PDB file of C-alpha atoms in Angstrom:
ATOM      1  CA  UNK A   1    -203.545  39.960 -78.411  1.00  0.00           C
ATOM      2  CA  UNK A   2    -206.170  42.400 -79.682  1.00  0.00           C
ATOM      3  CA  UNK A   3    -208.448  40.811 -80.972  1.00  0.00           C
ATOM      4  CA  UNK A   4    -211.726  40.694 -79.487  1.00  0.00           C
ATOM      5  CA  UNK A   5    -211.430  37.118 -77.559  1.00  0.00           C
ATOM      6  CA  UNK A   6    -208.362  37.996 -76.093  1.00  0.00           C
ATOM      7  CA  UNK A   7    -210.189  41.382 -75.265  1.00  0.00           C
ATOM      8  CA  UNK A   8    -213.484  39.621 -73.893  1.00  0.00           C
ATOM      9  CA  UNK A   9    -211.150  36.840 -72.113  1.00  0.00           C
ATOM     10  CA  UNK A  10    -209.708  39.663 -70.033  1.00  0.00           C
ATOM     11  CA  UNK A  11    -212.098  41.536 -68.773  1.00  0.00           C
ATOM     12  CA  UNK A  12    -214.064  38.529 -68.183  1.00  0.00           C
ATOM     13  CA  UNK A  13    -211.354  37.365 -66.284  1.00  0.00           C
ATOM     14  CA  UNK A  14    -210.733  40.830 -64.394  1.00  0.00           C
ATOM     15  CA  UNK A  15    -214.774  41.385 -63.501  1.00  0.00           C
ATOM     16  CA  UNK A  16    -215.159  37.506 -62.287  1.00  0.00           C
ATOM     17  CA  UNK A  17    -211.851  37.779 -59.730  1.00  0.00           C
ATOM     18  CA  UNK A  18    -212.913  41.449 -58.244  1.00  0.00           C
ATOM     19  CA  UNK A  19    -217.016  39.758 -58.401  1.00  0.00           C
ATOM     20  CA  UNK A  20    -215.576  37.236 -56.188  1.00  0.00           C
ATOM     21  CA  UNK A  21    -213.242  39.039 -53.738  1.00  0.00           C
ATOM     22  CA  UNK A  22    -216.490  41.357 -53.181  1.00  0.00           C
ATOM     23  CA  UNK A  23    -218.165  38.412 -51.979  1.00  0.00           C
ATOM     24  CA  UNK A  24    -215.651  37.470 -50.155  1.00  0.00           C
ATOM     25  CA  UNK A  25    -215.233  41.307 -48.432  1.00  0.00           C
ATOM     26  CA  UNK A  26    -218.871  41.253 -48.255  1.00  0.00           C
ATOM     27  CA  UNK A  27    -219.723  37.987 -46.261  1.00  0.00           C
ATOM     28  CA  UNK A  28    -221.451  36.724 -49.329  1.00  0.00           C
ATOM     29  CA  UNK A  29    -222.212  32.961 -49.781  1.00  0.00           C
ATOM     30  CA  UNK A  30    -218.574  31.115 -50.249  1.00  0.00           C
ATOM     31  CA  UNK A  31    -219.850  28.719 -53.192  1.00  0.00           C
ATOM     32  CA  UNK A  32    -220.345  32.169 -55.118  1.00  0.00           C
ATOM     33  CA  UNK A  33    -217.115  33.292 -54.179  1.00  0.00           C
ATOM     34  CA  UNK A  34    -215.279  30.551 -54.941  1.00  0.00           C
ATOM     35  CA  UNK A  35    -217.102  29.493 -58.671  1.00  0.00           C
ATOM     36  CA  UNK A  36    -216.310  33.464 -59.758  1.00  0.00           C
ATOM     37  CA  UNK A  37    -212.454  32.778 -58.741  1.00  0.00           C
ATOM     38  CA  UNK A  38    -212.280  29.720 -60.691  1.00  0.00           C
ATOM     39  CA  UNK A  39    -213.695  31.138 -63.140  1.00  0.00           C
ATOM     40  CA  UNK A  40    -211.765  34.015 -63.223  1.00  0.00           C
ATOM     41  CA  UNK A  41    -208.280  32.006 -63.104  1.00  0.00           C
ATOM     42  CA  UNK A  42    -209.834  29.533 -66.375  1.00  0.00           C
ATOM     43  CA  UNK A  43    -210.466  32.824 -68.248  1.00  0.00           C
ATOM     44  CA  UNK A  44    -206.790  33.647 -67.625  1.00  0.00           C
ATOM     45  CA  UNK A  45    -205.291  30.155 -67.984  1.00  0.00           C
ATOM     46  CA  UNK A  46    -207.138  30.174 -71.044  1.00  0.00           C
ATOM     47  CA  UNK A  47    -205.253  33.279 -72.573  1.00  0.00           C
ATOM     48  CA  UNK A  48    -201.602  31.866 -71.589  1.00  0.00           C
ATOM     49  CA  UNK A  49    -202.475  28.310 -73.193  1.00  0.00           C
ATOM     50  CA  UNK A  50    -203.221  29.736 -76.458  1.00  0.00           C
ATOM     51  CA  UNK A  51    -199.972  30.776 -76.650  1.00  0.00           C
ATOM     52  CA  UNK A  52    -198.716  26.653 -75.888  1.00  0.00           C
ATOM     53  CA  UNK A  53    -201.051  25.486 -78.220  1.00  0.00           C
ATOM     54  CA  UNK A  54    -200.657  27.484 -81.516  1.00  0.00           C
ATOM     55  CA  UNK A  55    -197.804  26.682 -83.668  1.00  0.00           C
ATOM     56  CA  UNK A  56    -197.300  30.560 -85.314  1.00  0.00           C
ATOM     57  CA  UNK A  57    -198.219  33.894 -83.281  1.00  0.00           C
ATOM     58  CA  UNK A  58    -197.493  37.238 -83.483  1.00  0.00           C
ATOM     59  CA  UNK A  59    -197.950  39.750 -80.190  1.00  0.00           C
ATOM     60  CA  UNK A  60    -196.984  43.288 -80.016  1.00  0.00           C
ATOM     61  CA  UNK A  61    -197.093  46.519 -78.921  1.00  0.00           C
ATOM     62  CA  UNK A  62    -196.396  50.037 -79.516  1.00  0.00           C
ATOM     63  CA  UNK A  63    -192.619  49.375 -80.190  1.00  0.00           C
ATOM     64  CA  UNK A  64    -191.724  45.712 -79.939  1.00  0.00           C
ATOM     65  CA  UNK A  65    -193.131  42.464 -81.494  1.00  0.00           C
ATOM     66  CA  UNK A  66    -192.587  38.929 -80.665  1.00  0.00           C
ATOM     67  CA  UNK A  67    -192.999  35.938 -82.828  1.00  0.00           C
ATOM     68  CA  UNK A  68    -193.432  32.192 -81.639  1.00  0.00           C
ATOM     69  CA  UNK A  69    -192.885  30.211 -85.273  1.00  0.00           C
ATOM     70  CA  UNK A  70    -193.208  26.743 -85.746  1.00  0.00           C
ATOM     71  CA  UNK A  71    -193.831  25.576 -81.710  1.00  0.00           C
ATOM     72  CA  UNK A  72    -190.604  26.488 -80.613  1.00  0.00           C
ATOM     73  CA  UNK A  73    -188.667  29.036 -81.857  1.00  0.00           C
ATOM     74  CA  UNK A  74    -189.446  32.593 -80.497  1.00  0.00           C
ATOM     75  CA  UNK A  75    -188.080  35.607 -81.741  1.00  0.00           C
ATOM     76  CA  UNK A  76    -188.933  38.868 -80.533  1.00  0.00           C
ATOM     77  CA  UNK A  77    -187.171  42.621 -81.744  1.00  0.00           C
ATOM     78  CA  UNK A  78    -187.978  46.359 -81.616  1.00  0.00           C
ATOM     79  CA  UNK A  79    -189.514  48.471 -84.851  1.00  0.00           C
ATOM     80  CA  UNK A  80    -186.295  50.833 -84.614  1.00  0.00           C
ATOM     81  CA  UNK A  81    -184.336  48.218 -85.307  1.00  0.00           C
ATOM     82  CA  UNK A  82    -185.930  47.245 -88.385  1.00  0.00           C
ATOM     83  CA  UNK A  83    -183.793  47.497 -91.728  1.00  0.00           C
ATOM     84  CA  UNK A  84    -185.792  45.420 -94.549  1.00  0.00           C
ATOM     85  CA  UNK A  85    -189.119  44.495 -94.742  1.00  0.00           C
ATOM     86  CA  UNK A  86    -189.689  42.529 -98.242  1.00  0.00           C
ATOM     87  CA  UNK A  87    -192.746  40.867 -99.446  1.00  0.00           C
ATOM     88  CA  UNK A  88    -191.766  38.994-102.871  1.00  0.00           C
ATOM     89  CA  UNK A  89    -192.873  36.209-104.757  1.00  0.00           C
ATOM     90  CA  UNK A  90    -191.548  33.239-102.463  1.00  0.00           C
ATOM     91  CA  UNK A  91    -192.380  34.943 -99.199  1.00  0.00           C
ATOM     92  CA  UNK A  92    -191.076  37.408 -96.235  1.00  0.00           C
ATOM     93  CA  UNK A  93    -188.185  38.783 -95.545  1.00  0.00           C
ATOM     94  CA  UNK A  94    -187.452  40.479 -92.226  1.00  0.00           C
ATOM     95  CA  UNK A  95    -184.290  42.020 -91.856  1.00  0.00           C
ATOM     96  CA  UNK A  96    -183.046  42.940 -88.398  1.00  0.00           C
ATOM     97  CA  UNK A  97    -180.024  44.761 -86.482  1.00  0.00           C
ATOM     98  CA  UNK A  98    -177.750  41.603 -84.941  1.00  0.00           C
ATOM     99  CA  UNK A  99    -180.040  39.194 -86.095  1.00  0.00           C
ATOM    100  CA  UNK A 100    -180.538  36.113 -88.225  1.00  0.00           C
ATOM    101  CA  UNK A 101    -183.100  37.089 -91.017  1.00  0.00           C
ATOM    102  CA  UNK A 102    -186.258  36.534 -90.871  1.00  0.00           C
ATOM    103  CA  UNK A 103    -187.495  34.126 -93.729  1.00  0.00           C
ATOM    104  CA  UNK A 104    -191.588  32.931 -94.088  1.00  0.00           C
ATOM    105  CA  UNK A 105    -192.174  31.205 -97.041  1.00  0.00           C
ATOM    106  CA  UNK A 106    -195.530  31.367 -98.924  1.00  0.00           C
ATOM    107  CA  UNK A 107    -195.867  27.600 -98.504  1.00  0.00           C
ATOM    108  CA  UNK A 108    -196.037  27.570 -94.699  1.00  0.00           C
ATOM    109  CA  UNK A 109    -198.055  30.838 -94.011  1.00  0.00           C
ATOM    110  CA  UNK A 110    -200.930  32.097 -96.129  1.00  0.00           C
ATOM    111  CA  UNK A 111    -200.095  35.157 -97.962  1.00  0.00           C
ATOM    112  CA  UNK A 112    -203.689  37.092 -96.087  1.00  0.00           C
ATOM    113  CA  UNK A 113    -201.204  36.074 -93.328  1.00  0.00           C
ATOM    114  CA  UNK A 114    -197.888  37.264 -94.915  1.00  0.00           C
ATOM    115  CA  UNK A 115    -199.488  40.780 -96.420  1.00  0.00           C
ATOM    116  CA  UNK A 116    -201.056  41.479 -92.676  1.00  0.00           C
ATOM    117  CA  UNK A 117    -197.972  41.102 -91.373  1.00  0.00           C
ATOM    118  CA  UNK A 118    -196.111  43.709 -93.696  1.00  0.00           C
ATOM    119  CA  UNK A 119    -198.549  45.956 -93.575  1.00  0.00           C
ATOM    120  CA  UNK A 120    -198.152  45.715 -89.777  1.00  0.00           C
ATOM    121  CA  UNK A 121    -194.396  45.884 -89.952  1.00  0.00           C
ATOM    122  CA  UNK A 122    -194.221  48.307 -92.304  1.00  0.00           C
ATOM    123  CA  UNK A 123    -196.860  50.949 -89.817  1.00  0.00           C
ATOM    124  CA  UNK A 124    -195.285  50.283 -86.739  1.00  0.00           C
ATOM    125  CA  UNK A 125    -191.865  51.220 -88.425  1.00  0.00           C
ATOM    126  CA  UNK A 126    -193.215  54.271 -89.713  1.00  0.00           C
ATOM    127  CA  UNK A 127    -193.988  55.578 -86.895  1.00  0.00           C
ATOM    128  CA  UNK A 128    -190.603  55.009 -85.346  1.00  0.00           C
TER     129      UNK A 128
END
């Protein structure tokens, strides 16, 4: 969610929707109006479908971090409640407070993808 399309999506989305309630406050032409709100709601419907439409993604924040694997299972836990984070030889292992581990094998996610992910893990619990 921070990367810059998600970024551009956004405030594309944000600038279009106040452009056309301005017009709309203003007495401006309604065909003006009405394109920048449709475009403003496809820059936002764009965002959530992303999320439909990929099979693996990883959002979070400053404490939490949610992960949609394989089109339908979604997981999501806080850094704090962390225990293992292990990058070895046939993949990830996430271990979590009152949860199933977390297993992603080499042969389903790239291992850029894998080491990104530890080294994200591994920051966020840090700072914890």
């Amino acid at each position: 969610m921070n990367s810059p399309k998600y970024r551009f999506l956004t405030a594309a989305g944000a600038i279009l929707i106040l452009a056309a309630l301005m017009s709309w406050w203003m007495g401006g032409p309604d065909y003006v109006s009405y394109t920048a709100a449709a475009l403003g709601v496809t820059s936002f419907t764009a965002l959530s479908l992303e999320g439909f439409t990929s099979a693996n993604s990883v959002s979070y924040g400053g404490e939490s971090m949610t992960m949609k694997l394989l089109g339908n299972k979604t997981m999501g836990f806080l850094f704090s409640e962390i225990q293992e984070i292990h990058l070895q030889e046939q993949g990830l292992l996430i271990r979590v407070k009152e949860m199933e581990d977390i297993k992603l094998s080499r042969k389903r996610y790239t291992s850029e993808s894998l080491e990104e992910l530890t080294r994200i893990l591994k920051d966020k619990k840090a700072k914890q």
